[in-house]
Amino acid sequence: MKVTVSLIKADVGSVAGHSVVADELKTIAEEMLNKAVEDGKIIDFRVFNAGDDLELLMTHRKGIDSTEIHGLAWNVFRKCAEKAKEMKLYGAGQDLLKDAFSGNIRGLGPGVAEMEFTERRSEPIVAFMMDKTEPGAFNLPIFRIFADPFNTAGLVIDPSMHSGFVFEIWDILEHRRVIMKAPEEMYSILALIGCKSRFVIKRVYPKAGKLPTDEPVAVVSTEKLYQVAGEYVGKDDPVALVRAQSGLPAVGEILEAFAFPHLVSGWMRGSHNGPIMPVPFRYSKCTRFDGPPRCIAAGFQICNGKLIGPVDLFDDPAFDYTRMRAMEIAEYIRRHGPFEPHRLSAEEMEYTTLPKVLEILKDKFERI
Ligand code: F6R
Ligand code: MG
Ligand code: MG
C-alpha cells in the first residue's frame, strides 16, 4: 500500500530575533494536526523546529500536491502566524508571502518535500531540516549518499545498489529539469550541482533492483522565496526526506555524508558562506552571527503510515568532531568580516539587501 510523507515548513515568527520557534506556535500546530488525525485527514504527524522554521511532518494517503494536505499546512501556518503577531514575535508571518490559498502551497512561501511510495516490509526514513541556508546545501550530502563510493559502502558491495541511482536535477533559475544517471553521468551531474545556487537535486530514484524505479527514495524542498516575493525576505531554509536500508543507503551511510561540515550559503542576513553544523534537536537554534547554519536529522520507522520515532540522529558524540571542525571553520571564515568569500559573491548578493545600499552609492561615482 502506498503512503505519502509530506514535510512542509515555514518561518512564521520566532523568539529572540530569528533564533527559535516559540513553544506556543508548536502547541497550536500539534493541536491542529491532532484534530486532522481524528478527522482521518492524515495518519500521523510530528512537529519540529529547525531554528526559526516551523516544520510539519505528516503521513497520509492523499499523494503529493494534495489540496487537502497543503490546505491543512497552510491553515496551521496561518493560525501560528496570527498567534505570532499577537505575541509580537519576530518576523511574524514572514514566509506566508501570498494571502490566497488556491489549492497548492508551492509558490506561496513555505517549503515542501514530499514523496509517495509503496511502504516496504520495514521502512526506515530520515527527515533532515536545515536553518539559515538554501536548498543547494543538500547537493553535496545527497550526491555523496547516492553516488560516492567513498561515502556509501553499499554502492560497492551491495549487489542491489551496485548499478547506482538516478538524479532529478532542477535548474531553479530557468525552471527546467534534467534526469541523470550515476555512476555513468557522474561528472556531468557534478558539473551542474557544483553550482549549488542554481542547480539543485530535487529527487533521487532507484535504478534497478528491489524497489520500483518510479518511486523516489529522496526528495528536497527547492522553493525560492526571492522568486515569490521579488525581494529579499530571508533564505529558503530547506528540508529533505531520505529513505534507507535494504537496497538503499543505510542510515549510517546517510548520516556519514554530514560528517564533513561543508560550506553553504546563508548564515547572517542570508549573505554569507559558512559551515553547516549537524546538531541535536536541542541545539536547533541559530545564535553566533545568526548561525552557523544548522541541520537536524529525525529518524523514523513507518508502520502502516504511522510514525515510530523520532530518533534524534545527530545527538551523538560521533558528530562532536564535525561540530568542532565546523566551529574552527566558522571562526576562520568570520575573521574575513565583510570580505568575500565569507560574504557571498556579487552575483548571489543580488538576491539580498545589498543592491539597495549600492543604489545609494551610485551617484557618488565619477568617470575615470
Ligand atoms: C538569515 C536571517 C537573519 C536575518 C538577520 C537580520 O536568514 O534570517 O540572519 O537576516 O537577523 O534580520 P532583520 O533584517 O529582520 O533585522
Ligand atoms: Mg526568521
Ligand atoms: Mg530559518
Tab-separated table of C-alpha atoms and ligand atoms in Angstrom:
chain	number	residue	atom	x	y	z
A	1	MET	CA	0.000	0.000	0.000
A	2	LYS	CA	1.245	3.471	-0.848
A	3	VAL	CA	1.962	6.091	1.796
A	4	THR	CA	2.758	9.778	1.303
A	5	VAL	CA	5.184	11.576	3.584
A	6	SER	CA	4.913	15.381	3.468
A	7	LEU	CA	7.387	17.666	5.189
A	8	ILE	CA	6.165	21.256	4.903
A	9	LYS	CA	7.855	24.201	6.606
A	10	ALA	CA	7.591	27.940	7.064
A	11	ASP	CA	9.110	30.662	9.202
A	12	VAL	CA	6.025	32.266	10.715
A	13	GLY	CA	7.705	34.081	13.592
A	14	SER	CA	10.363	33.381	16.171
A	15	VAL	CA	11.615	34.371	19.564
A	16	ALA	CA	14.693	36.468	20.170
A	17	GLY	CA	15.022	37.597	16.580
A	18	HIS	CA	15.466	34.733	14.127
A	19	SER	CA	16.564	32.129	16.743
A	20	VAL	CA	13.786	29.612	17.525
A	21	VAL	CA	10.093	28.903	17.020
A	22	ALA	CA	8.100	29.767	20.160
A	23	ASP	CA	6.578	26.809	22.057
A	24	GLU	CA	3.145	28.436	21.762
A	25	LEU	CA	3.275	28.037	17.966
A	26	LYS	CA	4.345	24.397	18.151
A	27	THR	CA	1.433	23.734	20.524
A	28	ILE	CA	-1.056	25.273	18.060
A	29	ALA	CA	0.397	23.168	15.226
A	30	GLU	CA	0.185	19.995	17.319
A	31	GLU	CA	-3.425	20.672	18.319
A	32	MET	CA	-4.488	21.315	14.731
A	33	LEU	CA	-2.686	18.259	13.370
A	34	ASN	CA	-4.114	16.083	16.179
A	35	LYS	CA	-7.561	17.191	15.030
A	36	ALA	CA	-6.613	16.276	11.432
A	37	VAL	CA	-5.688	12.758	12.621
A	38	GLU	CA	-9.057	12.471	14.435
A	39	ASP	CA	-10.832	13.621	11.268
A	40	GLY	CA	-8.981	10.988	9.229
A	41	LYS	CA	-7.232	13.589	7.012
A	42	ILE	CA	-3.746	12.441	7.941
A	43	ILE	CA	-2.472	9.231	9.529
A	44	ASP	CA	0.234	10.654	11.746
A	45	PHE	CA	2.430	13.710	12.269
A	46	ARG	CA	5.314	15.255	14.196
A	47	VAL	CA	6.044	18.945	14.729
A	48	PHE	CA	9.649	20.201	14.881
A	49	ASN	CA	11.543	23.418	14.742
A	50	ALA	CA	14.716	23.918	12.769
A	51	GLY	CA	15.822	27.188	14.305
A	52	ASP	CA	13.137	29.721	13.405
A	53	ASP	CA	11.332	27.380	10.987
A	54	LEU	CA	8.169	25.531	11.972
A	55	GLU	CA	8.277	22.040	10.457
A	56	LEU	CA	5.202	19.845	9.893
A	57	LEU	CA	5.959	16.193	9.117
A	58	MET	CA	2.776	14.357	8.080
A	59	THR	CA	1.869	10.905	6.729
A	60	HIS	CA	-1.292	10.293	4.718
A	61	ARG	CA	-2.751	8.531	1.674
A	62	LYS	CA	-3.578	11.586	-0.471
A	63	GLY	CA	-0.450	11.635	-2.669
A	64	ILE	CA	1.853	14.590	-3.282
A	65	ASP	CA	0.466	18.052	-4.085
A	66	SER	CA	-2.811	17.199	-2.349
A	67	THR	CA	-5.020	20.268	-1.961
A	68	GLU	CA	-6.338	18.895	1.306
A	69	ILE	CA	-2.885	18.341	2.854
A	70	HIS	CA	-1.416	21.603	1.535
A	71	GLY	CA	-4.538	23.433	2.722
A	72	LEU	CA	-4.126	21.893	6.161
A	73	ALA	CA	-0.483	23.011	6.378
A	74	TRP	CA	-1.443	26.478	5.126
A	75	ASN	CA	-4.137	26.796	7.802
A	76	VAL	CA	-1.697	25.700	10.506
A	77	PHE	CA	0.846	28.299	9.360
A	78	ARG	CA	-1.856	30.981	9.177
A	79	LYS	CA	-3.066	30.231	12.705
A	80	CYS	CA	0.505	30.188	14.021
A	81	ALA	CA	1.274	33.475	12.237
A	82	GLU	CA	-1.788	35.058	13.881
A	83	LYS	CA	-0.536	33.948	17.293
A	84	ALA	CA	2.967	35.164	16.415
A	85	LYS	CA	1.550	38.605	15.537
A	86	GLU	CA	-0.437	38.716	18.774
A	87	MET	CA	2.766	37.852	20.733
A	88	LYS	CA	4.776	40.337	18.639
A	89	LEU	CA	7.217	37.539	17.776
A	90	TYR	CA	9.952	38.435	15.362
A	91	GLY	CA	9.166	38.115	11.649
A	92	ALA	CA	5.559	37.102	12.359
A	93	GLY	CA	4.057	35.654	9.181
A	94	GLN	CA	7.395	36.120	7.371
A	95	ASP	CA	7.157	33.214	4.916
A	96	LEU	CA	3.433	33.496	4.133
A	97	LEU	CA	4.025	35.668	1.110
A	98	LYS	CA	0.630	35.424	-0.543
A	99	ASP	CA	-2.801	35.759	1.012
A	100	ALA	CA	-4.916	33.438	-1.029
A	101	PHE	CA	-4.564	29.664	-0.977
A	102	SER	CA	-5.624	28.245	-4.314
A	103	GLY	CA	-5.048	24.523	-3.999
A	104	ASN	CA	-1.280	24.179	-3.619
A	105	ILE	CA	1.107	25.651	-1.058
A	106	ARG	CA	4.010	25.794	-3.549
A	107	GLY	CA	4.717	29.330	-4.641
A	108	LEU	CA	3.125	30.862	-1.552
A	109	GLY	CA	6.290	30.919	0.577
A	110	PRO	CA	6.500	27.648	2.569
A	111	GLY	CA	8.966	24.889	1.555
A	112	VAL	CA	7.787	21.385	0.644
A	113	ALA	CA	9.478	17.971	0.431
A	114	GLU	CA	7.061	15.122	-0.120
A	115	MET	CA	7.068	11.689	-1.693
A	116	GLU	CA	4.598	8.878	-2.273
A	117	PHE	CA	5.885	5.301	-2.269
A	118	THR	CA	4.950	1.717	-1.547
A	119	GLU	CA	5.661	1.047	2.109
A	120	ARG	CA	8.173	-1.797	2.347
A	121	ARG	CA	8.134	-4.641	4.865
A	122	SER	CA	10.212	-2.316	7.007
A	123	GLU	CA	10.500	1.346	6.074
A	124	PRO	CA	13.241	3.452	7.714
A	125	ILE	CA	13.293	7.144	6.736
A	126	VAL	CA	15.260	10.228	7.784
A	127	ALA	CA	13.868	13.772	7.774
A	128	PHE	CA	16.550	16.471	7.504
A	129	MET	CA	15.737	20.062	8.404
A	130	MET	CA	18.192	22.948	7.925
A	131	ASP	CA	18.134	26.546	9.098
A	132	LYS	CA	19.993	29.638	7.739
A	133	THR	CA	20.872	28.185	4.367
A	134	GLU	CA	19.363	27.299	0.966
A	135	PRO	CA	18.224	24.177	-0.979
A	136	GLY	CA	21.622	23.766	-2.699
A	137	ALA	CA	23.085	22.950	0.737
A	138	PHE	CA	21.714	19.425	0.231
A	139	ASN	CA	23.537	18.905	-3.095
A	140	LEU	CA	26.801	17.729	-1.600
A	141	PRO	CA	25.440	15.297	1.025
A	142	ILE	CA	22.702	13.856	-1.256
A	143	PHE	CA	25.261	13.316	-4.009
A	144	ARG	CA	27.629	11.604	-1.593
A	145	ILE	CA	24.862	9.394	-0.149
A	146	PHE	CA	23.673	8.089	-3.530
A	147	ALA	CA	26.745	8.379	-5.769
A	148	ASP	CA	30.004	8.484	-3.810
A	149	PRO	CA	31.525	5.063	-3.083
A	150	PHE	CA	33.899	6.668	-0.562
A	151	ASN	CA	30.823	7.625	1.469
A	152	THR	CA	28.424	4.773	0.771
A	153	ALA	CA	29.987	1.320	1.001
A	154	GLY	CA	26.789	-0.263	-0.329
A	155	LEU	CA	27.415	1.217	-3.800
A	156	VAL	CA	30.453	-1.042	-3.983
A	157	ILE	CA	29.487	-4.132	-2.002
A	158	ASP	CA	25.674	-4.461	-2.080
A	159	PRO	CA	24.518	-6.010	-5.399
A	160	SER	CA	21.092	-4.330	-5.064
A	161	MET	CA	22.702	-0.862	-5.109
A	162	HIS	CA	25.634	-1.623	-7.357
A	163	SER	CA	24.020	-0.241	-10.520
A	164	GLY	CA	23.635	3.194	-8.917
A	165	PHE	CA	20.844	5.781	-8.738
A	166	VAL	CA	19.027	8.296	-10.934
A	167	PHE	CA	19.107	12.010	-10.099
A	168	GLU	CA	16.428	14.562	-10.992
A	169	ILE	CA	18.175	17.950	-11.059
A	170	TRP	CA	16.341	21.261	-11.243
A	171	ASP	CA	17.615	24.493	-12.698
A	172	ILE	CA	15.797	26.809	-10.309
A	173	LEU	CA	16.591	29.950	-12.279
A	174	GLU	CA	15.429	28.766	-15.695
A	175	HIS	CA	12.662	26.485	-14.329
A	176	ARG	CA	13.707	23.331	-16.174
A	177	ARG	CA	14.967	19.923	-15.116
A	178	VAL	CA	17.224	17.117	-16.253
A	179	ILE	CA	17.354	13.418	-15.337
A	180	MET	CA	20.866	11.952	-14.968
A	181	LYS	CA	22.263	8.581	-14.010
A	182	ALA	CA	25.083	7.791	-11.596
A	183	PRO	CA	27.710	6.496	-11.932
A	184	GLU	CA	27.575	6.794	-15.780
A	185	GLU	CA	26.948	10.551	-15.836
A	186	MET	CA	28.634	11.378	-12.545
A	187	TYR	CA	30.945	14.071	-13.923
A	188	SER	CA	28.066	15.784	-15.733
A	189	ILE	CA	25.944	15.660	-12.565
A	190	LEU	CA	28.787	17.356	-10.682
A	191	ALA	CA	29.241	19.922	-13.465
A	192	LEU	CA	25.708	21.073	-12.659
A	193	ILE	CA	25.219	20.591	-8.927
A	194	GLY	CA	28.579	22.143	-8.016
A	195	CYS	CA	26.768	25.365	-8.896
A	196	LYS	CA	24.526	24.951	-5.878
A	197	SER	CA	22.708	28.275	-6.005
A	198	ARG	CA	21.248	27.376	-9.382
A	199	PHE	CA	21.169	23.592	-9.890
A	200	VAL	CA	19.641	21.568	-7.073
A	201	ILE	CA	18.969	17.882	-6.622
A	202	LYS	CA	15.193	17.573	-6.411
A	203	ARG	CA	14.697	13.800	-6.259
A	204	VAL	CA	16.622	10.547	-6.385
A	205	TYR	CA	15.202	7.305	-7.830
A	206	PRO	CA	16.454	3.732	-7.652
A	207	LYS	CA	17.790	2.414	-10.936
A	208	ALA	CA	17.174	-1.295	-10.855
A	209	GLY	CA	16.754	-3.852	-8.112
A	210	LYS	CA	14.144	-4.498	-5.456
A	211	LEU	CA	12.441	-1.105	-5.477
A	212	PRO	CA	10.022	0.413	-8.033
A	213	THR	CA	12.048	2.730	-10.279
A	214	ASP	CA	9.253	5.317	-10.479
A	215	GLU	CA	9.031	5.909	-6.725
A	216	PRO	CA	11.513	8.419	-5.249
A	217	VAL	CA	13.875	7.434	-2.469
A	218	ALA	CA	14.887	11.011	-1.615
A	219	VAL	CA	13.351	14.461	-2.119
A	220	VAL	CA	14.498	18.009	-1.307
A	221	SER	CA	12.485	21.242	-0.987
A	222	THR	CA	13.546	23.713	-3.677
A	223	GLU	CA	11.277	26.715	-3.155
A	224	LYS	CA	12.986	30.082	-3.623
A	225	LEU	CA	11.437	32.862	-1.537
A	226	TYR	CA	13.139	35.539	-3.578
A	227	GLN	CA	11.360	34.361	-6.709
A	228	VAL	CA	7.985	34.532	-4.967
A	229	ALA	CA	8.468	37.841	-3.201
A	230	GLY	CA	10.684	39.646	-5.734
A	231	GLU	CA	12.819	40.959	-2.863
A	232	TYR	CA	14.939	39.581	-0.045
A	233	VAL	CA	12.796	38.008	2.669
A	234	GLY	CA	15.266	35.528	4.164
A	235	LYS	CA	16.892	32.337	2.931
A	236	ASP	CA	14.902	29.332	1.792
A	237	ASP	CA	15.878	27.083	4.686
A	238	PRO	CA	15.463	23.656	3.096
A	239	VAL	CA	14.225	20.223	4.180
A	240	ALA	CA	14.738	16.732	2.750
A	241	LEU	CA	13.417	13.193	3.165
A	242	VAL	CA	15.663	10.187	2.573
A	243	ARG	CA	14.547	6.532	2.708
A	244	ALA	CA	17.069	3.978	3.981
A	245	GLN	CA	18.260	0.357	4.083
A	246	SER	CA	17.596	-2.900	2.151
A	247	GLY	CA	18.822	-1.848	-1.269
A	248	LEU	CA	19.135	1.821	-0.284
A	249	PRO	CA	21.955	3.519	1.626
A	250	ALA	CA	21.984	2.515	5.296
A	251	VAL	CA	21.006	5.108	7.918
A	252	GLY	CA	24.698	5.274	8.860
A	253	GLU	CA	25.724	5.885	5.244
A	254	ILE	CA	23.126	8.649	5.001
A	255	LEU	CA	24.427	10.311	8.175
A	256	GLU	CA	28.081	9.844	7.154
A	257	ALA	CA	27.571	12.433	4.399
A	258	PHE	CA	27.043	15.035	7.145
A	259	ALA	CA	30.318	14.240	8.946
A	260	PHE	CA	32.013	16.891	6.791
A	261	PRO	CA	30.799	20.424	7.640
A	262	HIS	CA	30.785	21.718	4.059
A	263	LEU	CA	30.398	25.395	3.198
A	264	VAL	CA	26.882	26.573	2.403
A	265	SER	CA	25.457	29.997	1.706
A	266	GLY	CA	23.106	31.639	4.162
A	267	TRP	CA	24.075	32.452	7.744
A	268	MET	CA	23.825	36.141	8.739
A	269	ARG	CA	21.360	38.045	6.526
A	270	GLY	CA	21.404	35.149	4.060
A	271	SER	CA	24.573	36.748	2.735
A	272	HIS	CA	27.497	34.667	3.986
A	273	ASN	CA	29.263	31.395	3.352
A	274	GLY	CA	29.755	29.220	6.401
A	275	PRO	CA	29.938	25.591	7.521
A	276	ILE	CA	26.775	23.558	8.049
A	277	MET	CA	26.743	22.076	11.544
A	278	PRO	CA	24.806	18.847	12.273
A	279	VAL	CA	23.188	19.276	15.716
A	280	PRO	CA	20.774	17.529	18.100
A	281	PHE	CA	17.243	18.947	18.275
A	282	ARG	CA	18.066	20.872	21.471
A	283	TYR	CA	20.736	22.884	19.647
A	284	SER	CA	18.489	23.694	16.723
A	285	LYS	CA	18.721	27.432	17.330
A	286	CYS	CA	20.947	29.821	15.486
A	287	THR	CA	22.997	32.036	17.777
A	288	ARG	CA	26.510	33.106	16.743
A	289	PHE	CA	26.209	35.594	13.860
A	290	ASP	CA	22.698	34.105	13.449
A	291	GLY	CA	24.226	30.694	12.909
A	292	PRO	CA	26.289	28.915	11.929
A	293	PRO	CA	23.830	27.190	9.563
A	294	ARG	CA	22.479	24.027	11.185
A	295	CYS	CA	20.927	20.730	10.283
A	296	ILE	CA	18.882	18.313	12.398
A	297	ALA	CA	18.042	14.722	11.449
A	298	ALA	CA	14.933	12.874	12.683
A	299	GLY	CA	14.896	9.122	12.104
A	300	PHE	CA	11.676	7.090	11.877
A	301	GLN	CA	10.260	3.703	11.000
A	302	ILE	CA	6.979	3.930	9.134
A	303	CYS	CA	4.449	1.258	10.112
A	304	ASN	CA	1.219	1.272	8.063
A	305	GLY	CA	1.592	5.018	7.699
A	306	LYS	CA	2.236	5.586	11.413
A	307	LEU	CA	5.488	7.177	12.518
A	308	ILE	CA	7.660	5.353	15.046
A	309	GLY	CA	10.201	7.831	16.359
A	310	PRO	CA	11.763	10.331	16.100
A	311	VAL	CA	15.306	9.365	16.900
A	312	ASP	CA	17.460	12.477	17.269
A	313	LEU	CA	20.188	11.146	14.972
A	314	PHE	CA	22.822	13.858	15.377
A	315	ASP	CA	22.564	13.609	19.186
A	316	ASP	CA	25.708	11.512	19.252
A	317	PRO	CA	29.315	12.205	20.330
A	318	ALA	CA	30.264	10.656	16.972
A	319	PHE	CA	29.359	14.075	15.494
A	320	ASP	CA	31.254	16.128	18.127
A	321	TYR	CA	34.340	16.228	15.929
A	322	THR	CA	32.274	17.524	12.977
A	323	ARG	CA	30.817	20.227	15.210
A	324	MET	CA	34.310	21.190	16.451
A	325	ARG	CA	35.569	21.414	12.884
A	326	ALA	CA	32.515	23.442	11.922
A	327	MET	CA	33.363	25.923	14.669
A	328	GLU	CA	37.013	26.091	13.608
A	329	ILE	CA	35.867	26.878	10.066
A	330	ALA	CA	33.294	29.355	11.391
A	331	GLU	CA	35.976	31.113	13.426
A	332	TYR	CA	38.366	31.245	10.467
A	333	ILE	CA	35.888	32.473	7.900
A	334	ARG	CA	34.278	35.010	10.265
A	335	ARG	CA	37.601	36.837	10.507
A	336	HIS	CA	37.052	37.933	6.886
A	337	GLY	CA	34.237	40.204	8.051
A	338	PRO	CA	32.609	41.844	5.028
A	339	PHE	CA	35.070	40.378	2.521
A	340	GLU	CA	34.396	37.621	0.010
A	341	PRO	CA	34.417	34.670	0.075
A	342	HIS	CA	32.834	34.930	3.556
A	343	ARG	CA	30.364	37.375	2.066
A	344	LEU	CA	28.627	35.766	-0.907
A	345	SER	CA	29.733	36.514	-4.462
A	346	ALA	CA	28.383	39.672	-6.122
A	347	GLU	CA	26.056	37.504	-8.227
A	348	GLU	CA	24.451	35.878	-5.196
A	349	MET	CA	24.331	39.171	-3.283
A	350	GLU	CA	21.846	40.407	-5.890
A	351	TYR	CA	19.239	38.432	-4.003
A	352	THR	CA	19.969	40.164	-0.691
A	353	THR	CA	19.555	43.711	0.634
A	354	LEU	CA	22.975	44.854	-0.708
A	355	PRO	CA	21.651	46.251	-4.039
A	356	LYS	CA	19.671	48.841	-2.032
A	357	VAL	CA	22.936	50.082	-0.479
A	358	LEU	CA	24.723	50.128	-3.858
A	359	GLU	CA	21.842	52.172	-5.238
A	360	ILE	CA	22.538	54.889	-2.646
A	361	LEU	CA	26.228	54.972	-3.665
A	362	LYS	CA	25.514	55.155	-7.387
A	363	ASP	CA	25.586	58.943	-7.733
A	364	LYS	CA	28.872	59.347	-5.872
A	365	PHE	CA	30.861	57.781	-8.734
A	366	GLU	CA	32.651	59.783	-11.435
A	367	ARG	CA	34.119	58.531	-14.723
A	368	ILE	CA	37.809	57.571	-14.926
B	1	F6R	C1	19.023	34.856	7.843
B	1	F6R	C2	18.207	35.544	8.835
B	1	F6R	C3	18.846	36.521	9.744
B	1	F6R	C4	18.395	37.958	9.417
B	1	F6R	C5	19.098	38.992	10.314
B	1	F6R	C6	18.591	40.413	10.051
B	1	F6R	O1	18.268	34.004	7.064
B	1	F6R	O2	17.023	35.354	8.897
B	1	F6R	O3	20.240	36.415	9.757
B	1	F6R	O4	18.670	38.234	8.068
B	1	F6R	O5	18.869	38.685	11.666
B	1	F6R	O6	17.216	40.401	10.193
B	1	F6R	P1	16.303	41.724	10.084
B	1	F6R	O7	16.638	42.371	8.785
B	1	F6R	O8	14.914	41.162	10.151
B	1	F6R	O9	16.661	42.561	11.278
B	2	MG	MG	13.241	34.152	10.572
B	3	MG	MG	15.009	29.971	9.167
